[in-house]
C-alpha cells in the first residue's frame, strides 16, 4: 500500500512510499482510509522523526476487516478513528476502543477533523469541572481545540473570553459563543474562575495574574514552543490558593470510543462544528504540511484519498 513516511527534511517533510499493509492485532480493525487530518503538533514531530515513526492520528474511513476478537464495528462500516500512528496511509489498523461508527449525516472530512482536537476539548472541559455561570479564559483559541472548547463551554453556560491574534478567527469564535474575544492575554479583564492555557512562554504567568482567588489554571499545551516561567510570589498578587495543573488528553477515565461517539453525535445534531481550513487531495500532503507549519492554514487541514 501507499503511506507517507517522515524524511526529517523540512523542505519535504514526508514522502509517499510503498509499505507493507498492516497486520491487525486481534483487538484491531483494518480501516481503508478515506480522509485524514493534520494536527500542528504532528508537524513538530516531523522535524526530528524517530526511527519507525509513521504519522497520522485522525482518520475516517471504512472497516474492511473487523477485529478478530469480535469487538468494535462489524462488516463494512463507516468509522472515525484515533490510531496512535500510521493514519496517513491507504490502510491503518486501529484498536476498536479508538473507533466509533460514522453516520451518513457526517462526512468523512468532518469525521477526520474530530479526534485529537475534539477529544482534547471534551476532556479538558471535564477536567475543568462544571462551567455553568463561570468565567473562562482560553488562550491560543485559534486552533481546532480552541474552537471546540469555545463551542462546548458556551453551550454549557460558561462566559468564555477567547484569546486570538487573528481577527477572522476571533469573529468565528464569537459566532460559536465566546462572550469576548481579545488579541492578547493582557487585554483580558479578569478575574477568571478557570484559565485554559495552551501557548506557554509569558502567557502562563500573564493568565495566572487574571485568575480569581482559589481558581484553576489548566496547562494543556505550549504552542509557542517557548518554556513558561512562574514566580511563586505571583500567587500573592490576586490568585491566592490557586491551582495549576497539567493536562494530557489521553489521561482520562473515559474510553476513546465513547468520547468519539459523543463528538460524532454532537456533530450530527448540529451542536458541534469542525472548523475545516483546507480540504485537498492527499497528493498535496507535503505542501499542506509546510503551510500548516507556517500557520498559513486556519482551521483543520483535511486530506482526502482518491
mmCIF file of C-alpha atoms in Angstrom:
data_model
loop_
_atom_site.group_PDB
_atom_site.id
_atom_site.type_symbol
_atom_site.label_atom_id
_atom_site.label_comp_id
_atom_site.label_asym_id
_atom_site.label_seq_id
_atom_site.Cartn_x
_atom_site.Cartn_y
_atom_site.Cartn_z
ATOM 1 C CA UNK A 1 0.000 0.000 0.000
ATOM 2 C CA UNK A 2 0.952 3.671 -0.167
ATOM 3 C CA UNK A 3 1.813 5.577 3.014
ATOM 4 C CA UNK A 4 3.550 8.782 3.985
ATOM 5 C CA UNK A 5 6.882 8.407 5.761
ATOM 6 C CA UNK A 6 8.797 11.211 7.507
ATOM 7 C CA UNK A 7 12.058 12.336 5.940
ATOM 8 C CA UNK A 8 13.452 14.751 8.536
ATOM 9 C CA UNK A 9 13.900 17.273 5.697
ATOM 10 C CA UNK A 10 11.928 20.489 6.431
ATOM 11 C CA UNK A 11 11.668 21.287 2.714
ATOM 12 C CA UNK A 12 9.887 17.954 2.077
ATOM 13 C CA UNK A 13 8.758 16.598 5.464
ATOM 14 C CA UNK A 14 7.118 13.421 4.133
ATOM 15 C CA UNK A 15 7.462 11.163 1.135
ATOM 16 C CA UNK A 16 4.883 8.791 -0.343
ATOM 17 C CA UNK A 17 6.271 5.256 -0.260
ATOM 18 C CA UNK A 18 5.274 1.642 -0.764
ATOM 19 C CA UNK A 19 4.991 -0.179 2.565
ATOM 20 C CA UNK A 20 3.511 -3.438 3.774
ATOM 21 C CA UNK A 21 -0.194 -3.400 4.569
ATOM 22 C CA UNK A 22 -0.659 -3.539 8.356
ATOM 23 C CA UNK A 23 -1.472 -6.813 10.065
ATOM 24 C CA UNK A 24 -4.090 -6.013 12.726
ATOM 25 C CA UNK A 25 -3.850 -7.389 16.253
ATOM 26 C CA UNK A 26 -6.888 -9.350 17.479
ATOM 27 C CA UNK A 27 -8.376 -6.178 19.018
ATOM 28 C CA UNK A 28 -7.772 -4.020 15.925
ATOM 29 C CA UNK A 29 -9.875 -3.430 12.832
ATOM 30 C CA UNK A 30 -8.361 -2.750 9.422
ATOM 31 C CA UNK A 31 -9.660 0.563 8.084
ATOM 32 C CA UNK A 32 -9.461 1.794 4.495
ATOM 33 C CA UNK A 33 -8.711 5.489 4.964
ATOM 34 C CA UNK A 34 -10.945 7.970 3.144
ATOM 35 C CA UNK A 35 -9.688 11.137 4.839
ATOM 36 C CA UNK A 36 -7.122 12.146 7.424
ATOM 37 C CA UNK A 37 -6.459 15.431 9.154
ATOM 38 C CA UNK A 38 -3.209 17.002 10.266
ATOM 39 C CA UNK A 39 -2.526 18.399 13.726
ATOM 40 C CA UNK A 40 0.079 21.106 14.162
ATOM 41 C CA UNK A 41 1.785 19.065 16.874
ATOM 42 C CA UNK A 42 2.372 16.358 14.272
ATOM 43 C CA UNK A 43 4.268 18.853 12.140
ATOM 44 C CA UNK A 44 6.576 19.454 15.116
ATOM 45 C CA UNK A 45 7.366 15.741 15.384
ATOM 46 C CA UNK A 46 8.225 15.615 11.693
ATOM 47 C CA UNK A 47 11.181 17.916 12.326
ATOM 48 C CA UNK A 48 13.086 15.185 14.183
ATOM 49 C CA UNK A 49 11.314 11.896 13.485
ATOM 50 C CA UNK A 50 12.319 8.821 15.432
ATOM 51 C CA UNK A 51 13.109 5.569 13.696
ATOM 52 C CA UNK A 52 9.899 3.805 12.705
ATOM 53 C CA UNK A 53 7.670 6.865 13.132
ATOM 54 C CA UNK A 54 4.537 6.751 10.986
ATOM 55 C CA UNK A 55 2.450 9.931 11.236
ATOM 56 C CA UNK A 56 -1.331 10.044 11.362
ATOM 57 C CA UNK A 57 -3.717 10.071 14.354
ATOM 58 C CA UNK A 58 -7.003 11.383 12.929
ATOM 59 C CA UNK A 59 -8.769 9.307 10.272
ATOM 60 C CA UNK A 60 -12.145 8.469 8.818
ATOM 61 C CA UNK A 61 -12.883 5.578 6.501
ATOM 62 C CA UNK A 62 -14.363 2.106 6.078
ATOM 63 C CA UNK A 63 -13.778 -1.002 8.171
ATOM 64 C CA UNK A 64 -12.738 -3.649 5.643
ATOM 65 C CA UNK A 65 -11.622 -6.261 8.173
ATOM 66 C CA UNK A 66 -13.351 -6.396 11.581
ATOM 67 C CA UNK A 67 -11.328 -7.201 14.698
ATOM 68 C CA UNK A 68 -10.679 -10.917 15.145
ATOM 69 C CA UNK A 69 -11.808 -10.827 18.779
ATOM 70 C CA UNK A 70 -15.282 -9.670 17.774
ATOM 71 C CA UNK A 71 -15.005 -6.228 19.358
ATOM 72 C CA UNK A 72 -15.871 -3.000 17.593
ATOM 73 C CA UNK A 73 -17.689 -2.409 14.318
ATOM 74 C CA UNK A 74 -18.524 -5.393 12.149
ATOM 75 C CA UNK A 75 -18.739 -5.650 8.374
ATOM 76 C CA UNK A 76 -18.141 -2.707 6.064
ATOM 77 C CA UNK A 77 -18.837 0.209 8.415
ATOM 78 C CA UNK A 78 -18.074 3.923 8.112
ATOM 79 C CA UNK A 79 -15.936 4.944 11.081
ATOM 80 C CA UNK A 80 -13.866 7.699 12.619
ATOM 81 C CA UNK A 81 -10.735 6.549 14.407
ATOM 82 C CA UNK A 82 -7.814 7.698 16.500
ATOM 83 C CA UNK A 83 -4.824 5.406 15.967
ATOM 84 C CA UNK A 84 -1.650 6.402 17.741
ATOM 85 C CA UNK A 85 0.199 6.442 14.419
ATOM 86 C CA UNK A 86 0.064 5.284 10.811
ATOM 87 C CA UNK A 87 -3.081 7.074 9.664
ATOM 88 C CA UNK A 88 -1.541 8.890 6.698
ATOM 89 C CA UNK A 89 -1.871 5.801 4.543
ATOM 90 C CA UNK A 90 -4.295 3.813 2.417
ATOM 91 C CA UNK A 91 -4.967 1.399 5.283
ATOM 92 C CA UNK A 92 -4.433 1.570 9.033
ATOM 93 C CA UNK A 93 -5.008 -0.877 11.887
ATOM 94 C CA UNK A 94 -6.988 0.838 14.639
ATOM 95 C CA UNK A 95 -7.754 -0.526 18.131
ATOM 96 C CA UNK A 96 -11.506 -0.988 18.373
ATOM 97 C CA UNK A 97 -11.607 1.049 21.575
ATOM 98 C CA UNK A 98 -10.423 4.013 19.463
ATOM 99 C CA UNK A 99 -13.115 3.652 16.780
ATOM 100 C CA UNK A 100 -16.730 4.704 16.510
ATOM 101 C CA UNK A 101 -19.290 4.495 13.732
ATOM 102 C CA UNK A 102 -19.863 7.483 11.485
ATOM 103 C CA UNK A 103 -23.470 8.126 10.386
ATOM 104 C CA UNK A 104 -24.237 9.130 6.814
ATOM 105 C CA UNK A 105 -25.088 12.650 8.001
ATOM 106 C CA UNK A 106 -21.441 13.273 8.965
ATOM 107 C CA UNK A 107 -18.945 13.356 6.107
ATOM 108 C CA UNK A 108 -15.556 11.692 6.169
ATOM 109 C CA UNK A 109 -13.966 15.163 6.087
ATOM 110 C CA UNK A 110 -15.903 16.244 9.182
ATOM 111 C CA UNK A 111 -15.157 12.946 10.915
ATOM 112 C CA UNK A 112 -11.421 13.144 10.258
ATOM 113 C CA UNK A 113 -11.344 16.623 11.819
ATOM 114 C CA UNK A 114 -12.780 15.424 15.133
ATOM 115 C CA UNK A 115 -10.469 13.051 17.042
ATOM 116 C CA UNK A 116 -7.426 14.767 18.568
ATOM 117 C CA UNK A 117 -8.819 18.298 18.815
ATOM 118 C CA UNK A 118 -12.274 17.141 19.825
ATOM 119 C CA UNK A 119 -11.078 14.660 22.415
ATOM 120 C CA UNK A 120 -8.756 17.266 23.895
ATOM 121 C CA UNK A 121 -11.548 19.838 24.172
ATOM 122 C CA UNK A 122 -14.096 17.414 25.597
ATOM 123 C CA UNK A 123 -11.757 16.008 28.221
ATOM 124 C CA UNK A 124 -10.266 19.408 29.029
ATOM 125 C CA UNK A 125 -13.684 20.749 29.967
ATOM 126 C CA UNK A 126 -14.396 17.686 32.063
ATOM 127 C CA UNK A 127 -11.122 18.313 33.905
ATOM 128 C CA UNK A 128 -12.223 21.908 34.492
ATOM 129 C CA UNK A 129 -15.419 20.755 36.192
ATOM 130 C CA UNK A 130 -18.837 22.460 35.977
ATOM 131 C CA UNK A 131 -18.587 25.660 33.939
ATOM 132 C CA UNK A 132 -22.174 26.929 34.159
ATOM 133 C CA UNK A 133 -22.006 30.622 35.056
ATOM 134 C CA UNK A 134 -18.223 30.552 35.411
ATOM 135 C CA UNK A 135 -15.768 32.879 33.677
ATOM 136 C CA UNK A 136 -13.293 31.010 31.488
ATOM 137 C CA UNK A 137 -10.167 32.438 29.838
ATOM 138 C CA UNK A 138 -8.921 30.446 26.847
ATOM 139 C CA UNK A 139 -5.535 31.249 25.310
ATOM 140 C CA UNK A 140 -4.422 30.075 21.876
ATOM 141 C CA UNK A 141 -8.043 29.861 20.808
ATOM 142 C CA UNK A 142 -7.450 29.990 17.039
ATOM 143 C CA UNK A 143 -6.872 26.264 16.554
ATOM 144 C CA UNK A 144 -9.166 23.273 16.438
ATOM 145 C CA UNK A 145 -9.078 22.713 20.194
ATOM 146 C CA UNK A 146 -9.906 26.363 20.833
ATOM 147 C CA UNK A 147 -12.944 26.283 18.583
ATOM 148 C CA UNK A 148 -14.278 23.077 20.111
ATOM 149 C CA UNK A 149 -13.658 24.334 23.659
ATOM 150 C CA UNK A 150 -15.411 27.616 22.922
ATOM 151 C CA UNK A 151 -18.474 25.973 21.423
ATOM 152 C CA UNK A 152 -18.768 23.282 24.095
ATOM 153 C CA UNK A 153 -18.117 25.626 27.033
ATOM 154 C CA UNK A 154 -20.519 28.290 25.780
ATOM 155 C CA UNK A 155 -23.217 25.659 25.274
ATOM 156 C CA UNK A 156 -22.643 24.534 28.874
ATOM 157 C CA UNK A 157 -23.242 28.066 30.172
ATOM 158 C CA UNK A 158 -19.709 29.421 30.562
ATOM 159 C CA UNK A 159 -18.679 33.014 29.871
ATOM 160 C CA UNK A 160 -15.733 32.439 27.560
ATOM 161 C CA UNK A 161 -13.034 35.002 26.818
ATOM 162 C CA UNK A 162 -11.040 33.743 23.828
ATOM 163 C CA UNK A 163 -7.538 34.992 23.070
ATOM 164 C CA UNK A 164 -6.589 35.033 19.384
ATOM 165 C CA UNK A 165 -4.377 37.331 17.332
ATOM 166 C CA UNK A 166 -6.417 36.699 14.175
ATOM 167 C CA UNK A 167 -9.484 38.893 13.652
ATOM 168 C CA UNK A 168 -11.242 36.465 11.314
ATOM 169 C CA UNK A 169 -10.808 33.612 13.733
ATOM 170 C CA UNK A 170 -11.978 35.888 16.526
ATOM 171 C CA UNK A 171 -15.199 36.630 14.634
ATOM 172 C CA UNK A 172 -15.820 32.912 14.218
ATOM 173 C CA UNK A 173 -15.183 32.277 17.926
ATOM 174 C CA UNK A 174 -17.781 34.915 18.735
ATOM 175 C CA UNK A 175 -20.233 33.117 16.445
ATOM 176 C CA UNK A 176 -19.531 29.913 18.359
ATOM 177 C CA UNK A 177 -20.441 31.560 21.647
ATOM 178 C CA UNK A 178 -17.419 33.412 23.001
ATOM 179 C CA UNK A 179 -18.613 36.239 25.245
ATOM 180 C CA UNK A 180 -15.495 38.258 24.490
ATOM 181 C CA UNK A 181 -12.594 37.983 22.041
ATOM 182 C CA UNK A 182 -9.265 39.695 22.752
ATOM 183 C CA UNK A 183 -5.998 39.731 20.835
ATOM 184 C CA UNK A 184 -3.596 39.367 23.751
ATOM 185 C CA UNK A 185 -3.761 37.977 27.266
ATOM 186 C CA UNK A 186 -3.051 41.443 28.652
ATOM 187 C CA UNK A 187 -6.313 42.642 27.071
ATOM 188 C CA UNK A 188 -8.357 40.169 29.108
ATOM 189 C CA UNK A 189 -10.168 41.608 32.095
ATOM 190 C CA UNK A 190 -10.291 39.169 34.994
ATOM 191 C CA UNK A 191 -10.774 37.705 37.353
ATOM 192 C CA UNK A 192 -11.480 34.304 35.792
ATOM 193 C CA UNK A 193 -12.582 31.163 37.578
ATOM 194 C CA UNK A 194 -10.791 28.938 35.073
ATOM 195 C CA UNK A 195 -7.860 29.580 32.749
ATOM 196 C CA UNK A 196 -7.179 27.104 29.931
ATOM 197 C CA UNK A 197 -3.630 27.826 28.743
ATOM 198 C CA UNK A 198 -2.069 26.323 25.638
ATOM 199 C CA UNK A 199 0.655 28.676 24.453
ATOM 200 C CA UNK A 200 3.387 28.659 27.112
ATOM 201 C CA UNK A 201 6.043 31.355 27.169
ATOM 202 C CA UNK A 202 4.949 34.501 29.034
ATOM 203 C CA UNK A 203 1.236 33.723 28.532
ATOM 204 C CA UNK A 204 1.046 31.351 31.500
ATOM 205 C CA UNK A 205 2.163 33.889 34.100
ATOM 206 C CA UNK A 206 0.062 36.630 32.480
ATOM 207 C CA UNK A 207 -3.002 34.396 32.560
ATOM 208 C CA UNK A 208 -2.314 33.421 36.159
ATOM 209 C CA UNK A 209 -2.445 37.082 37.172
ATOM 210 C CA UNK A 210 -6.017 37.188 35.881
ATOM 211 C CA UNK A 211 -7.200 34.220 37.913
ATOM 212 C CA UNK A 212 -9.692 34.548 40.750
ATOM 213 C CA UNK A 213 -8.764 33.526 44.282
ATOM 214 C CA UNK A 214 -8.948 29.739 44.510
ATOM 215 C CA UNK A 215 -9.264 29.462 40.718
ATOM 216 C CA UNK A 216 -7.664 26.886 38.444
ATOM 217 C CA UNK A 217 -5.186 27.097 35.580
ATOM 218 C CA UNK A 218 -5.110 24.020 33.348
ATOM 219 C CA UNK A 219 -1.978 23.982 31.201
ATOM 220 C CA UNK A 220 -2.549 21.816 28.150
ATOM 221 C CA UNK A 221 -0.021 22.953 25.573
ATOM 222 C CA UNK A 222 2.988 25.012 24.578
ATOM 223 C CA UNK A 223 2.217 26.109 21.033
ATOM 224 C CA UNK A 224 4.738 28.954 21.223
ATOM 225 C CA UNK A 225 7.426 26.335 21.834
ATOM 226 C CA UNK A 226 8.837 28.676 24.463
ATOM 227 C CA UNK A 227 9.135 27.364 28.041
ATOM 228 C CA UNK A 228 6.878 29.064 30.548
ATOM 229 C CA UNK A 229 8.198 30.528 33.782
ATOM 230 C CA UNK A 230 6.317 31.114 37.030
ATOM 231 C CA UNK A 231 7.228 33.161 40.060
ATOM 232 C CA UNK A 232 5.914 31.778 43.350
ATOM 233 C CA UNK A 233 5.156 35.277 44.586
ATOM 234 C CA UNK A 234 2.865 35.916 41.599
ATOM 235 C CA UNK A 235 0.265 33.914 43.510
ATOM 236 C CA UNK A 236 0.070 36.668 46.114
ATOM 237 C CA UNK A 237 -0.964 39.388 43.661
ATOM 238 C CA UNK A 238 -4.515 38.077 43.416
ATOM 239 C CA UNK A 239 -4.955 34.342 42.765
ATOM 240 C CA UNK A 240 -4.166 33.102 46.279
ATOM 241 C CA UNK A 241 -4.617 29.372 46.781
ATOM 242 C CA UNK A 242 -4.880 28.904 43.021
ATOM 243 C CA UNK A 243 -4.313 25.521 41.409
ATOM 244 C CA UNK A 244 -2.039 24.968 38.412
ATOM 245 C CA UNK A 245 -2.409 21.559 36.840
ATOM 246 C CA UNK A 246 -1.028 19.803 33.814
ATOM 247 C CA UNK A 247 -3.388 18.114 31.363
ATOM 248 C CA UNK A 248 -2.876 15.384 28.794
ATOM 249 C CA UNK A 249 -5.834 14.263 26.744
ATOM 250 C CA UNK A 250 -5.064 10.545 26.956
ATOM 251 C CA UNK A 251 -5.029 10.598 30.766
ATOM 252 C CA UNK A 252 -8.776 10.194 31.245
ATOM 253 C CA UNK A 253 -11.260 7.897 32.931
ATOM 254 C CA UNK A 254 -13.494 7.637 29.862
ATOM 255 C CA UNK A 255 -12.926 5.428 26.809
ATOM 256 C CA UNK A 256 -11.791 6.848 23.491
ATOM 257 C CA UNK A 257 -14.595 5.150 21.565
ATOM 258 C CA UNK A 258 -17.252 6.537 23.920
ATOM 259 C CA UNK A 259 -15.875 10.061 23.653
ATOM 260 C CA UNK A 260 -15.519 9.804 19.875
ATOM 261 C CA UNK A 261 -19.159 8.715 19.751
ATOM 262 C CA UNK A 262 -20.126 11.803 21.761
ATOM 263 C CA UNK A 263 -18.262 14.078 19.339
ATOM 264 C CA UNK A 264 -19.860 12.391 16.329
ATOM 265 C CA UNK A 265 -23.348 12.641 17.884
ATOM 266 C CA UNK A 266 -22.925 16.350 18.653
ATOM 267 C CA UNK A 267 -21.728 16.958 15.098
ATOM 268 C CA UNK A 268 -24.626 15.010 13.606
ATOM 269 C CA UNK A 269 -27.039 17.039 15.741
ATOM 270 C CA UNK A 270 -25.537 20.326 14.551
ATOM 271 C CA UNK A 271 -24.271 21.202 18.027
ATOM 272 C CA UNK A 272 -20.554 20.916 17.180
ATOM 273 C CA UNK A 273 -18.955 22.338 14.069
ATOM 274 C CA UNK A 274 -15.489 21.149 12.992
ATOM 275 C CA UNK A 275 -13.535 24.058 11.545
ATOM 276 C CA UNK A 276 -12.137 22.967 8.187
ATOM 277 C CA UNK A 277 -9.446 25.285 6.868
ATOM 278 C CA UNK A 278 -8.334 23.248 3.859
ATOM 279 C CA UNK A 279 -9.625 20.163 2.046
ATOM 280 C CA UNK A 280 -7.336 18.758 -0.605
ATOM 281 C CA UNK A 281 -6.168 15.544 -2.182
ATOM 282 C CA UNK A 282 -3.551 13.612 -0.269
ATOM 283 C CA UNK A 283 -1.090 14.182 -3.121
ATOM 284 C CA UNK A 284 -0.747 17.700 -1.709
ATOM 285 C CA UNK A 285 0.198 16.483 1.777
ATOM 286 C CA UNK A 286 3.796 17.750 1.766
ATOM 287 C CA UNK A 287 2.783 21.264 0.670
ATOM 288 C CA UNK A 288 -0.095 21.320 3.149
ATOM 289 C CA UNK A 289 2.247 20.370 5.988
ATOM 290 C CA UNK A 290 4.555 23.258 5.148
ATOM 291 C CA UNK A 291 1.659 25.734 5.048
ATOM 292 C CA UNK A 292 0.283 24.400 8.320
ATOM 293 C CA UNK A 293 3.695 24.664 9.988
ATOM 294 C CA UNK A 294 3.943 28.271 8.821
ATOM 295 C CA UNK A 295 0.388 28.978 10.077
ATOM 296 C CA UNK A 296 -0.910 29.808 6.629
ATOM 297 C CA UNK A 297 -3.866 27.470 7.166
ATOM 298 C CA UNK A 298 -6.537 28.465 9.695
ATOM 299 C CA UNK A 299 -8.631 25.555 10.876
ATOM 300 C CA UNK A 300 -8.192 21.869 10.247
ATOM 301 C CA UNK A 301 -6.345 20.670 7.153
ATOM 302 C CA UNK A 302 -8.047 17.504 5.869
ATOM 303 C CA UNK A 303 -6.585 15.309 3.138
ATOM 304 C CA UNK A 304 -8.851 13.023 1.119
ATOM 305 C CA UNK A 305 -7.695 9.864 -0.621
ATOM 306 C CA UNK A 306 -8.779 9.420 -4.205
#
